[in-house]
Amino acid sequence: MIQKPKGTYDLLPEETIKYRALENHLIKLLENYGYEEIRTPIFEHSNVFHRESELSDMVVKETYNFLDKANRSLTLRPEGTAGVIRSYIENKLYANRGITKLFYLGPNFRYERPQKGRYRQFYQFGVEAIGAKSASLDAEIIALSYKIITSLNLKQVKVKINSLGDIASRTEYKKILTNYFLPYKEKLCPDCQNRITQNPIRILDCKIDQGQTFVKNAPRPLEYLTPEALAYFNDVLGYLDSMDIIYEIDDRLVRGLDYYGHTVFEVEAHIKGFGAQNILGGGGHYESLVSELGGPEISGVGVAFGMERLMQAIDAEKIVIAKEQRPDFYLLYFDETTKKAALSLLIELRDLGFKGDIDHLERSFKNQLKQAINYNPKYLIIIGEDELKEDYYTVKDVSTEQQEKLTYEQLIKKLGAVK
Ligand code: AMP
């Protein structure tokens, strides 16, 4: 038997319905906030993700890279932002609009060690507001992220927020970190030993080293913000206060990608048994990503949520968003002639927008009835010899068990009345 690749999963119909309901819920909310959907390819030229300044584990170690038949280097997207920005630049979306507000939803690929809530193909939805360096825009994205989680009725929703400052703040902070980590070099994993001089911020969220006490006690970015960066951070917090968003400053939060500057944040909810998996999404502000990918000097801010984790959270909290959609009818017949009449009615009713089905295996009436019960329709429509001869349908309301003889017009009215 051929099995699915490690770290992937199948969504069977019962689960897919729930995902679709979740997607519809999110799309409605995002559209209310003025975000429009963008769909970009799931693979991009490798240099969209593999940029000189991007040394995160996710990009360096976890991407699926391959050469196509023309020897082009391509990468399956490990995250949504870089591809969206590539498209934003290529399509010059910055040309005549102030702030471009986009959302996306689709699969990402990371070669990670699969575990509960961690897959190699997983779905993310995210939003990007591109076009301004604005504390109120950062706050709006955070407020939207908060709203996304509270709108699902998840409880004890909290935002954790930090600032990595502007380029000057980060340059100074990196210097301080390098000097701090040098004496501990031997205690760090081989990757982090290289990071000391190259990119010491990444040591703070290294999966191997982040638990070590000296890593936990490392200097914090907030201590090295320039006065301008600190003022910007305070503005973001002020806007959050004015919108009644509950947040907590987490001075150790750095997020796992190198393109962030200024505001970084995560959103969590209290979910039974979730532990550290209660972080449902995260994002932040990026100052140089657009220019690094060949666009103008434009800032953006974004957030991404893992769909699987959101769904697991909703399930764990027994929250139901998929409304039960009972089919309208099931058709029952007796022989070849009544089957043909039933098939013709089936097509007509479907054309009118009613949902229903029929048994194609020419089972006995009793077995058709069994099928019908499994299908759980609102009405059973029976077509027998008498019905054909006298031009009516026998219609049984499954909930009340009441049965009546109806003309075609009466049948349509009946089905319409319950839609
Ligand atoms: P990141 O893009 O790493 O900042 O992650 C944002 C969100 O995506 C996380 O909070 C998770 O919900 C989700 N996520 C990231 N990586 C995975 C993965 N390998 N499998 C499932 N969900 C993931």
GROMACS .gro file of C-alpha atoms and ligand atoms in nm:
model
  442
    1MET     CA    1   0.000   0.000   0.000
    2ILE     CA    2   0.134   0.341  -0.090
    3GLN     CA    3   0.119   0.581   0.200
    4LYS     CA    4   0.119   0.957   0.216
    5PRO     CA    5   0.457   1.127   0.256
    6LYS     CA    6   0.581   1.181   0.611
    7GLY     CA    7   0.452   1.502   0.768
    8THR     CA    8   0.146   1.530   0.541
    9TYR     CA    9  -0.217   1.442   0.602
   10ASP     CA   10  -0.536   1.376   0.411
   11LEU     CA   11  -0.842   1.584   0.485
   12LEU     CA   12  -1.138   1.351   0.450
   13PRO     CA   13  -1.480   1.502   0.368
   14GLU     CA   14  -1.600   1.525   0.730
   15GLU     CA   15  -1.295   1.734   0.825
   16THR     CA   16  -1.287   1.930   0.500
   17ILE     CA   17  -1.634   2.068   0.574
   18LYS     CA   18  -1.503   2.210   0.899
   19TYR     CA   19  -1.201   2.365   0.727
   20ARG     CA   20  -1.422   2.520   0.463
   21ALA     CA   21  -1.645   2.671   0.733
   22LEU     CA   22  -1.337   2.809   0.908
   23GLU     CA   23  -1.205   2.952   0.582
   24ASN     CA   24  -1.541   3.116   0.505
   25HIS     CA   25  -1.554   3.265   0.853
   26LEU     CA   26  -1.204   3.411   0.815
   27ILE     CA   27  -1.259   3.541   0.463
   28LYS     CA   28  -1.576   3.724   0.569
   29LEU     CA   29  -1.396   3.889   0.859
   30LEU     CA   30  -1.095   3.987   0.647
   31GLU     CA   31  -1.314   4.134   0.375
   32ASN     CA   32  -1.493   4.342   0.640
   33TYR     CA   33  -1.155   4.483   0.735
   34GLY     CA   34  -1.086   4.578   0.373
   35TYR     CA   35  -0.842   4.299   0.281
   36GLU     CA   36  -0.850   4.143  -0.066
   37GLU     CA   37  -0.738   3.793  -0.150
   38ILE     CA   38  -0.418   3.727  -0.344
   39ARG     CA   39  -0.310   3.383  -0.474
   40THR     CA   40   0.056   3.335  -0.557
   41PRO     CA   41   0.238   3.019  -0.679
   42ILE     CA   42   0.334   2.752  -0.427
   43PHE     CA   43   0.684   2.753  -0.575
   44GLU     CA   44   0.899   3.055  -0.647
   45HIS     CA   45   1.251   3.119  -0.771
   46SER     CA   46   1.468   3.017  -0.477
   47ASN     CA   47   1.607   3.367  -0.428
   48VAL     CA   48   1.262   3.491  -0.321
   49PHE     CA   49   1.324   3.305   0.006
   50HIS     CA   50   1.701   3.248   0.002
   51ARG     CA   51   1.818   3.603   0.041
   52GLU     CA   52   2.157   3.706   0.173
   53SER     CA   53   2.011   3.852   0.492
   54GLU     CA   54   1.772   3.563   0.563
   55LEU     CA   55   1.953   3.312   0.780
   56SER     CA   56   1.661   3.167   0.974
   57ASP     CA   57   1.660   2.788   1.016
   58MET     CA   58   1.327   2.777   0.839
   59VAL     CA   59   1.473   2.916   0.520
   60VAL     CA   60   1.828   2.780   0.542
   61LYS     CA   61   1.750   2.426   0.656
   62GLU     CA   62   1.383   2.350   0.611
   63THR     CA   63   1.299   2.450   0.256
   64TYR     CA   64   1.225   2.205  -0.025
   65ASN     CA   65   1.457   2.318  -0.305
   66PHE     CA   66   1.483   2.163  -0.648
   67LEU     CA   67   1.609   2.224  -0.998
   68ASP     CA   68   1.353   2.210  -1.277
   69LYS     CA   69   1.426   2.058  -1.619
   70ALA     CA   70   1.580   2.385  -1.736
   71ASN     CA   71   1.808   2.393  -1.430
   72ARG     CA   72   1.623   2.675  -1.261
   73SER     CA   73   1.651   2.675  -0.885
   74LEU     CA   74   1.302   2.669  -0.734
   75THR     CA   75   1.172   2.648  -0.378
   76LEU     CA   76   0.836   2.536  -0.240
   77ARG     CA   77   0.718   2.829  -0.033
   78PRO     CA   78   0.785   2.782   0.340
   79GLU     CA   79   0.581   3.093   0.430
   80GLY     CA   80   0.346   3.334   0.259
   81THR     CA   81   0.493   3.682   0.292
   82ALA     CA   82   0.794   3.669   0.057
   83GLY     CA   83   0.588   3.543  -0.241
   84VAL     CA   84   0.317   3.804  -0.178
   85ILE     CA   85   0.582   4.078  -0.172
   86ARG     CA   86   0.741   3.941  -0.492
   87SER     CA   87   0.399   3.966  -0.659
   88TYR     CA   88   0.330   4.311  -0.508
   89ILE     CA   89   0.651   4.437  -0.669
   90GLU     CA   90   0.615   4.252  -1.000
   91ASN     CA   91   0.258   4.380  -1.045
   92LYS     CA   92   0.349   4.730  -0.921
   93LEU     CA   93   0.066   4.728  -0.671
   94TYR     CA   94   0.241   5.017  -0.500
   95ALA     CA   95   0.195   5.244  -0.805
   96ASN     CA   96  -0.127   5.427  -0.729
   97ARG     CA   97  -0.250   5.296  -0.400
   98GLY     CA   98  -0.161   5.410  -0.053
   99ILE     CA   99  -0.174   5.099   0.158
  100THR     CA  100  -0.229   4.765  -0.013
  101LYS     CA  101  -0.421   4.525   0.208
  102LEU     CA  102  -0.397   4.162   0.104
  103PHE     CA  103  -0.477   3.824   0.251
  104TYR     CA  104  -0.377   3.476   0.139
  105LEU     CA  105  -0.467   3.121   0.226
  106GLY     CA  106  -0.283   2.812   0.109
  107PRO     CA  107  -0.027   2.541   0.171
  108ASN     CA  108   0.332   2.597   0.282
  109PHE     CA  109   0.612   2.344   0.298
  110ARG     CA  110   0.882   2.301   0.561
  111TYR     CA  111   1.108   2.002   0.610
  112GLU     CA  112   1.056   1.990   0.986
  113ARG     CA  113   1.043   1.702   1.230
  114PRO     CA  114   0.674   1.610   1.221
  115GLN     CA  115   0.494   1.614   1.555
  116LYS     CA  116   0.154   1.712   1.693
  117GLY     CA  117   0.056   2.034   1.518
  118ARG     CA  118   0.372   2.039   1.303
  119TYR     CA  119   0.358   1.916   0.947
  120ARG     CA  120   0.571   1.931   0.634
  121GLN     CA  121   0.277   2.055   0.433
  122PHE     CA  122   0.055   2.285   0.636
  123TYR     CA  123  -0.194   2.559   0.560
  124GLN     CA  124  -0.152   2.917   0.661
  125PHE     CA  125  -0.366   3.216   0.615
  126GLY     CA  126  -0.218   3.555   0.660
  127VAL     CA  127  -0.260   3.922   0.593
  128GLU     CA  128  -0.020   4.186   0.470
  129ALA     CA  129  -0.069   4.564   0.484
  130ILE     CA  130   0.201   4.709   0.263
  131GLY     CA  131   0.284   5.069   0.188
  132ALA     CA  132   0.354   5.260   0.508
  133LYS     CA  133   0.563   5.269   0.818
  134SER     CA  134   0.284   5.350   1.054
  135ALA     CA  135   0.242   5.266   1.421
  136SER     CA  136  -0.136   5.275   1.384
  137LEU     CA  137  -0.119   5.030   1.091
  138ASP     CA  138   0.094   4.791   1.301
  139ALA     CA  139  -0.168   4.828   1.576
  140GLU     CA  140  -0.451   4.765   1.330
  141ILE     CA  141  -0.295   4.436   1.217
  142ILE     CA  142  -0.254   4.333   1.579
  143ALA     CA  143  -0.615   4.431   1.652
  144LEU     CA  144  -0.728   4.228   1.350
  145SER     CA  145  -0.526   3.927   1.470
  146TYR     CA  146  -0.685   3.960   1.812
  147LYS     CA  147  -1.028   3.987   1.654
  148ILE     CA  148  -0.967   3.679   1.439
  149ILE     CA  149  -0.910   3.469   1.748
  150THR     CA  150  -1.183   3.621   1.965
  151SER     CA  151  -1.435   3.592   1.678
  152LEU     CA  152  -1.387   3.216   1.695
  153ASN     CA  153  -1.493   3.228   2.061
  154LEU     CA  154  -1.153   3.112   2.182
  155LYS     CA  155  -1.089   3.223   2.539
  156GLN     CA  156  -0.823   3.421   2.724
  157VAL     CA  157  -0.684   3.565   2.403
  158LYS     CA  158  -0.364   3.758   2.455
  159VAL     CA  159  -0.115   3.939   2.236
  160LYS     CA  160   0.254   3.922   2.317
  161ILE     CA  161   0.446   4.209   2.169
  162ASN     CA  162   0.803   4.330   2.143
  163SER     CA  163   1.013   4.564   1.934
  164LEU     CA  164   1.334   4.482   1.749
  165GLY     CA  165   1.380   4.848   1.666
  166ASP     CA  166   1.508   5.011   1.349
  167ILE     CA  167   1.827   4.916   1.165
  168ALA     CA  168   2.043   5.129   1.394
  169SER     CA  169   1.891   4.963   1.703
  170ARG     CA  170   1.941   4.615   1.559
  171THR     CA  171   2.300   4.684   1.452
  172GLU     CA  172   2.385   4.795   1.804
  173TYR     CA  173   2.192   4.507   1.961
  174LYS     CA  174   2.364   4.248   1.741
  175LYS     CA  175   2.704   4.384   1.850
  176ILE     CA  176   2.604   4.357   2.215
  177LEU     CA  177   2.475   4.000   2.160
  178THR     CA  178   2.791   3.891   1.978
  179ASN     CA  179   3.004   4.008   2.268
  180TYR     CA  180   2.766   3.846   2.515
  181PHE     CA  181   2.771   3.505   2.345
  182LEU     CA  182   3.143   3.482   2.261
  183PRO     CA  183   3.246   3.352   2.606
  184TYR     CA  184   2.973   3.081   2.580
  185LYS     CA  185   3.077   2.966   2.233
  186GLU     CA  186   3.167   2.610   2.339
  187LYS     CA  187   2.826   2.559   2.497
  188LEU     CA  188   2.634   2.645   2.179
  189CYS     CA  189   2.532   2.408   1.900
  190PRO     CA  190   2.754   2.419   1.586
  191ASP     CA  191   2.501   2.636   1.398
  192CYS     CA  192   2.479   2.887   1.680
  193GLN     CA  193   2.857   2.900   1.703
  194ASN     CA  194   2.851   3.039   1.349
  195ARG     CA  195   2.560   3.265   1.432
  196ILE     CA  196   2.756   3.447   1.707
  197THR     CA  197   2.916   3.674   1.452
  198GLN     CA  198   2.681   3.628   1.156
  199ASN     CA  199   2.338   3.663   1.309
  200PRO     CA  200   2.330   3.635   1.690
  201ILE     CA  201   1.956   3.717   1.719
  202ARG     CA  202   1.879   3.372   1.574
  203ILE     CA  203   2.049   3.209   1.876
  204LEU     CA  204   1.758   3.336   2.087
  205ASP     CA  205   1.506   3.115   1.909
  206CYS     CA  206   1.733   2.821   1.820
  207LYS     CA  207   1.537   2.503   1.887
  208ILE     CA  208   1.847   2.342   2.044
  209ASP     CA  209   1.990   2.626   2.250
  210GLN     CA  210   1.698   2.848   2.349
  211GLY     CA  211   1.645   2.658   2.676
  212GLN     CA  212   1.996   2.721   2.811
  213THR     CA  213   2.004   2.967   3.103
  214PHE     CA  214   2.265   3.195   2.949
  215VAL     CA  215   2.054   3.219   2.632
  216LYS     CA  216   1.746   3.304   2.841
  217ASN     CA  217   1.946   3.570   3.024
  218ALA     CA  218   2.086   3.731   2.709
  219PRO     CA  219   2.040   4.109   2.665
  220ARG     CA  220   1.698   4.210   2.530
  221PRO     CA  221   1.634   4.411   2.215
  222LEU     CA  222   1.420   4.668   2.403
  223GLU     CA  223   1.729   4.781   2.597
  224TYR     CA  224   1.897   4.894   2.274
  225LEU     CA  225   1.621   5.078   2.090
  226THR     CA  226   1.714   5.418   1.950
  227PRO     CA  227   1.492   5.701   2.088
  228GLU     CA  228   1.300   5.704   1.755
  229ALA     CA  229   1.240   5.329   1.765
  230LEU     CA  230   1.128   5.349   2.128
  231ALA     CA  231   0.887   5.632   2.043
  232TYR     CA  232   0.746   5.422   1.758
  233PHE     CA  233   0.697   5.125   1.990
  234ASN     CA  234   0.523   5.343   2.249
  235ASP     CA  235   0.294   5.475   1.975
  236VAL     CA  236   0.197   5.118   1.879
  237LEU     CA  237   0.119   5.039   2.243
  238GLY     CA  238  -0.083   5.361   2.275
  239TYR     CA  239  -0.297   5.265   1.977
  240LEU     CA  240  -0.349   4.915   2.120
  241ASP     CA  241  -0.461   5.071   2.449
  242SER     CA  242  -0.707   5.292   2.267
  243MET     CA  243  -0.854   4.985   2.094
  244ASP     CA  244  -0.875   4.787   2.422
  245ILE     CA  245  -0.648   4.511   2.296
  246ILE     CA  246  -0.509   4.300   2.578
  247TYR     CA  247  -0.134   4.265   2.534
  248GLU     CA  248   0.174   4.181   2.729
  249ILE     CA  249   0.523   4.305   2.646
  250ASP     CA  250   0.744   4.000   2.600
  251ASP     CA  251   1.095   4.137   2.582
  252ARG     CA  252   1.235   3.800   2.468
  253LEU     CA  253   1.014   3.765   2.164
  254VAL     CA  254   1.217   3.789   1.840
  255ARG     CA  255   1.015   3.574   1.591
  256GLY     CA  256   1.176   3.326   1.356
  257LEU     CA  257   1.240   3.528   1.041
  258ASP     CA  258   1.510   3.781   0.971
  259TYR     CA  259   1.304   4.034   0.783
  260TYR     CA  260   1.127   4.171   1.089
  261GLY     CA  261   1.210   4.509   1.240
  262HIS     CA  262   1.023   4.726   1.491
  263THR     CA  263   0.702   4.552   1.599
  264VAL     CA  264   0.689   4.174   1.642
  265PHE     CA  265   0.398   3.993   1.803
  266GLU     CA  266   0.225   3.661   1.865
  267VAL     CA  267  -0.135   3.583   1.949
  268GLU     CA  268  -0.228   3.308   2.188
  269ALA     CA  269  -0.538   3.170   2.351
  270HIS     CA  270  -0.585   2.942   2.648
  271ILE     CA  271  -0.659   2.597   2.512
  272LYS     CA  272  -0.682   2.287   2.728
  273GLY     CA  273  -0.378   2.061   2.688
  274PHE     CA  274  -0.207   2.275   2.428
  275GLY     CA  275   0.095   2.400   2.625
  276ALA     CA  276   0.333   2.593   2.399
  277GLN     CA  277   0.112   2.508   2.101
  278ASN     CA  278  -0.129   2.778   2.221
  279ILE     CA  279   0.051   3.032   1.998
  280LEU     CA  280  -0.191   3.046   1.710
  281GLY     CA  281  -0.021   3.302   1.491
  282GLY     CA  282   0.243   3.564   1.474
  283GLY     CA  283   0.379   3.843   1.266
  284GLY     CA  284   0.541   4.178   1.260
  285HIS     CA  285   0.666   4.479   1.075
  286TYR     CA  286   0.918   4.458   0.789
  287GLU     CA  287   1.117   4.756   0.668
  288SER     CA  288   1.356   4.620   0.407
  289LEU     CA  289   1.186   4.311   0.262
  290VAL     CA  290   1.023   4.501  -0.025
  291SER     CA  291   1.349   4.671  -0.127
  292GLU     CA  292   1.549   4.347  -0.081
  293LEU     CA  293   1.320   4.180  -0.333
  294GLY     CA  294   1.379   4.462  -0.583
  295GLY     CA  295   1.095   4.698  -0.493
  296PRO     CA  296   1.091   5.050  -0.356
  297GLU     CA  297   1.176   5.142   0.004
  298ILE     CA  298   0.835   5.056   0.146
  299SER     CA  299   0.743   4.903   0.481
  300GLY     CA  300   0.476   4.649   0.550
  301VAL     CA  301   0.324   4.463   0.838
  302GLY     CA  302   0.172   4.117   0.840
  303VAL     CA  303   0.058   3.818   1.040
  304ALA     CA  304   0.015   3.448   0.965
  305PHE     CA  305  -0.192   3.182   1.137
  306GLY     CA  306  -0.163   2.805   1.105
  307MET     CA  307  -0.496   2.661   0.992
  308GLU     CA  308  -0.434   2.320   1.149
  309ARG     CA  309  -0.355   2.470   1.483
  310LEU     CA  310  -0.660   2.694   1.470
  311MET     CA  311  -0.876   2.395   1.383
  312GLN     CA  312  -0.726   2.185   1.663
  313ALA     CA  313  -0.790   2.472   1.906
  314ILE     CA  314  -1.152   2.501   1.795
  315ASP     CA  315  -1.201   2.126   1.826
  316ALA     CA  316  -1.035   2.110   2.170
  317GLU     CA  317  -1.269   2.385   2.292
  318LYS     CA  318  -1.569   2.211   2.130
  319ILE     CA  319  -1.652   2.518   1.921
  320VAL     CA  320  -1.873   2.442   1.621
  321ILE     CA  321  -1.859   2.672   1.321
  322ALA     CA  322  -1.973   2.433   1.046
  323LYS     CA  323  -2.352   2.453   1.044
  324GLU     CA  324  -2.517   2.122   0.964
  325GLN     CA  325  -2.642   2.131   0.606
  326ARG     CA  326  -2.909   1.865   0.573
  327PRO     CA  327  -2.982   1.762   0.214
  328ASP     CA  328  -3.328   1.862   0.092
  329PHE     CA  329  -3.446   1.530  -0.046
  330TYR     CA  330  -3.380   1.167  -0.137
  331LEU     CA  331  -3.565   1.000  -0.424
  332LEU     CA  332  -3.705   0.648  -0.402
  333TYR     CA  333  -3.827   0.439  -0.697
  334PHE     CA  334  -3.942   0.083  -0.772
  335ASP     CA  335  -3.838  -0.023  -1.121
  336GLU     CA  336  -3.676   0.089  -1.447
  337THR     CA  337  -3.969   0.318  -1.547
  338THR     CA  338  -4.006   0.489  -1.212
  339LYS     CA  339  -3.624   0.519  -1.190
  340LYS     CA  340  -3.620   0.716  -1.515
  341ALA     CA  341  -3.893   0.949  -1.388
  342ALA     CA  342  -3.702   0.987  -1.062
  343LEU     CA  343  -3.377   1.069  -1.245
  344SER     CA  344  -3.551   1.333  -1.451
  345LEU     CA  345  -3.698   1.490  -1.135
  346LEU     CA  346  -3.354   1.470  -0.968
  347ILE     CA  347  -3.196   1.681  -1.241
  348GLU     CA  348  -3.481   1.936  -1.233
  349LEU     CA  349  -3.464   1.976  -0.856
  350ARG     CA  350  -3.086   2.009  -0.862
  351ASP     CA  351  -3.117   2.273  -1.135
  352LEU     CA  352  -3.347   2.465  -0.901
  353GLY     CA  353  -3.072   2.455  -0.637
  354PHE     CA  354  -3.206   2.180  -0.411
  355LYS     CA  355  -2.963   1.923  -0.278
  356GLY     CA  356  -3.064   1.561  -0.315
  357ASP     CA  357  -2.965   1.216  -0.433
  358ILE     CA  358  -3.087   0.879  -0.557
  359ASP     CA  359  -2.969   0.518  -0.537
  360HIS     CA  360  -2.792   0.408  -0.856
  361LEU     CA  361  -2.756   0.042  -0.762
  362GLU     CA  362  -3.121  -0.051  -0.814
  363ARG     CA  363  -3.149  -0.180  -0.462
  364SER     CA  364  -3.479  -0.301  -0.318
  365PHE     CA  365  -3.711  -0.032  -0.184
  366LYS     CA  366  -3.621  -0.138   0.169
  367ASN     CA  367  -3.251  -0.095   0.100
  368GLN     CA  368  -3.304   0.237  -0.074
  369LEU     CA  369  -3.480   0.347   0.242
  370LYS     CA  370  -3.175   0.245   0.448
  371GLN     CA  371  -2.957   0.455   0.218
  372ALA     CA  372  -3.198   0.744   0.255
  373ILE     CA  373  -3.183   0.730   0.634
  374ASN     CA  374  -2.801   0.745   0.622
  375TYR     CA  375  -2.822   1.042   0.387
  376ASN     CA  376  -3.044   1.226   0.637
  377PRO     CA  377  -3.255   1.437   0.397
  378LYS     CA  378  -3.539   1.664   0.503
  379TYR     CA  379  -3.783   1.491   0.266
  380LEU     CA  380  -3.825   1.153   0.100
  381ILE     CA  381  -3.983   1.171  -0.244
  382ILE     CA  382  -4.138   0.844  -0.360
  383ILE     CA  383  -4.220   0.772  -0.724
  384GLY     CA  384  -4.422   0.455  -0.788
  385GLU     CA  385  -4.662   0.334  -1.051
  386ASP     CA  386  -4.961   0.522  -0.905
  387GLU     CA  387  -4.764   0.842  -0.874
  388LEU     CA  388  -4.661   0.821  -1.240
  389LYS     CA  389  -5.012   0.741  -1.359
  390GLU     CA  390  -5.183   1.012  -1.158
  391ASP     CA  391  -4.905   1.269  -1.182
  392TYR     CA  392  -4.824   1.338  -0.819
  393TYR     CA  393  -4.539   1.268  -0.575
  394THR     CA  394  -4.557   1.105  -0.237
  395VAL     CA  395  -4.352   1.325  -0.005
  396LYS     CA  396  -4.258   1.229   0.348
  397ASP     CA  397  -4.128   1.484   0.597
  398VAL     CA  398  -3.851   1.288   0.772
  399SER     CA  399  -3.873   1.489   1.096
  400THR     CA  400  -4.253   1.474   1.146
  401GLU     CA  401  -4.303   1.146   0.955
  402GLN     CA  402  -4.604   1.310   0.786
  403GLN     CA  403  -4.671   1.191   0.434
  404GLU     CA  404  -4.869   1.372   0.165
  405LYS     CA  405  -4.948   1.364  -0.206
  406LEU     CA  406  -4.814   1.670  -0.386
  407THR     CA  407  -4.821   1.803  -0.741
  408TYR     CA  408  -4.490   1.919  -0.892
  409GLU     CA  409  -4.570   2.284  -0.806
  410GLN     CA  410  -4.662   2.194  -0.450
  411LEU     CA  411  -4.341   1.990  -0.417
  412ILE     CA  412  -4.124   2.283  -0.529
  413LYS     CA  413  -4.305   2.511  -0.288
  414LYS     CA  414  -4.253   2.265  -0.006
  415LEU     CA  415  -3.880   2.227  -0.073
  416GLY     CA  416  -3.847   2.603  -0.117
  417ALA     CA  417  -4.017   2.666   0.213
  418VAL     CA  418  -3.751   2.474   0.402
  419LYS     CA  419  -3.445   2.623   0.231
  420AMP     P1  420   0.563   3.112   1.142
  420AMP     O1  421   0.540   3.130   0.994
  420AMP     O2  422   0.672   3.012   1.174
  420AMP     O3  423   0.575   3.241   1.215
  420AMP     O4  424   0.431   3.042   1.199
  420AMP     C1  425   0.305   3.102   1.204
  420AMP     C2  426   0.203   2.998   1.243
  420AMP     O5  427   0.199   2.897   1.143
  420AMP     C3  428   0.237   2.921   1.372
  420AMP     O6  429   0.186   2.987   1.484
  420AMP     C4  430   0.168   2.788   1.348
  420AMP     O7  431   0.032   2.800   1.382
  420AMP     C5  432   0.179   2.769   1.199
  420AMP     N1  433   0.291   2.679   1.162
  420AMP     C6  434   0.420   2.709   1.140
  420AMP     N2  435   0.490   2.599   1.104
  420AMP     C7  436   0.403   2.497   1.101
  420AMP     C8  437   0.413   2.357   1.070
  420AMP     N3  438   0.528   2.300   1.033
  420AMP     N4  439   0.301   2.282   1.078
  420AMP     C9  440   0.182   2.338   1.112
  420AMP     N5  441   0.166   2.468   1.144
  420AMP    C10  442   0.276   2.547   1.137
   0.00000   0.00000   0.00000
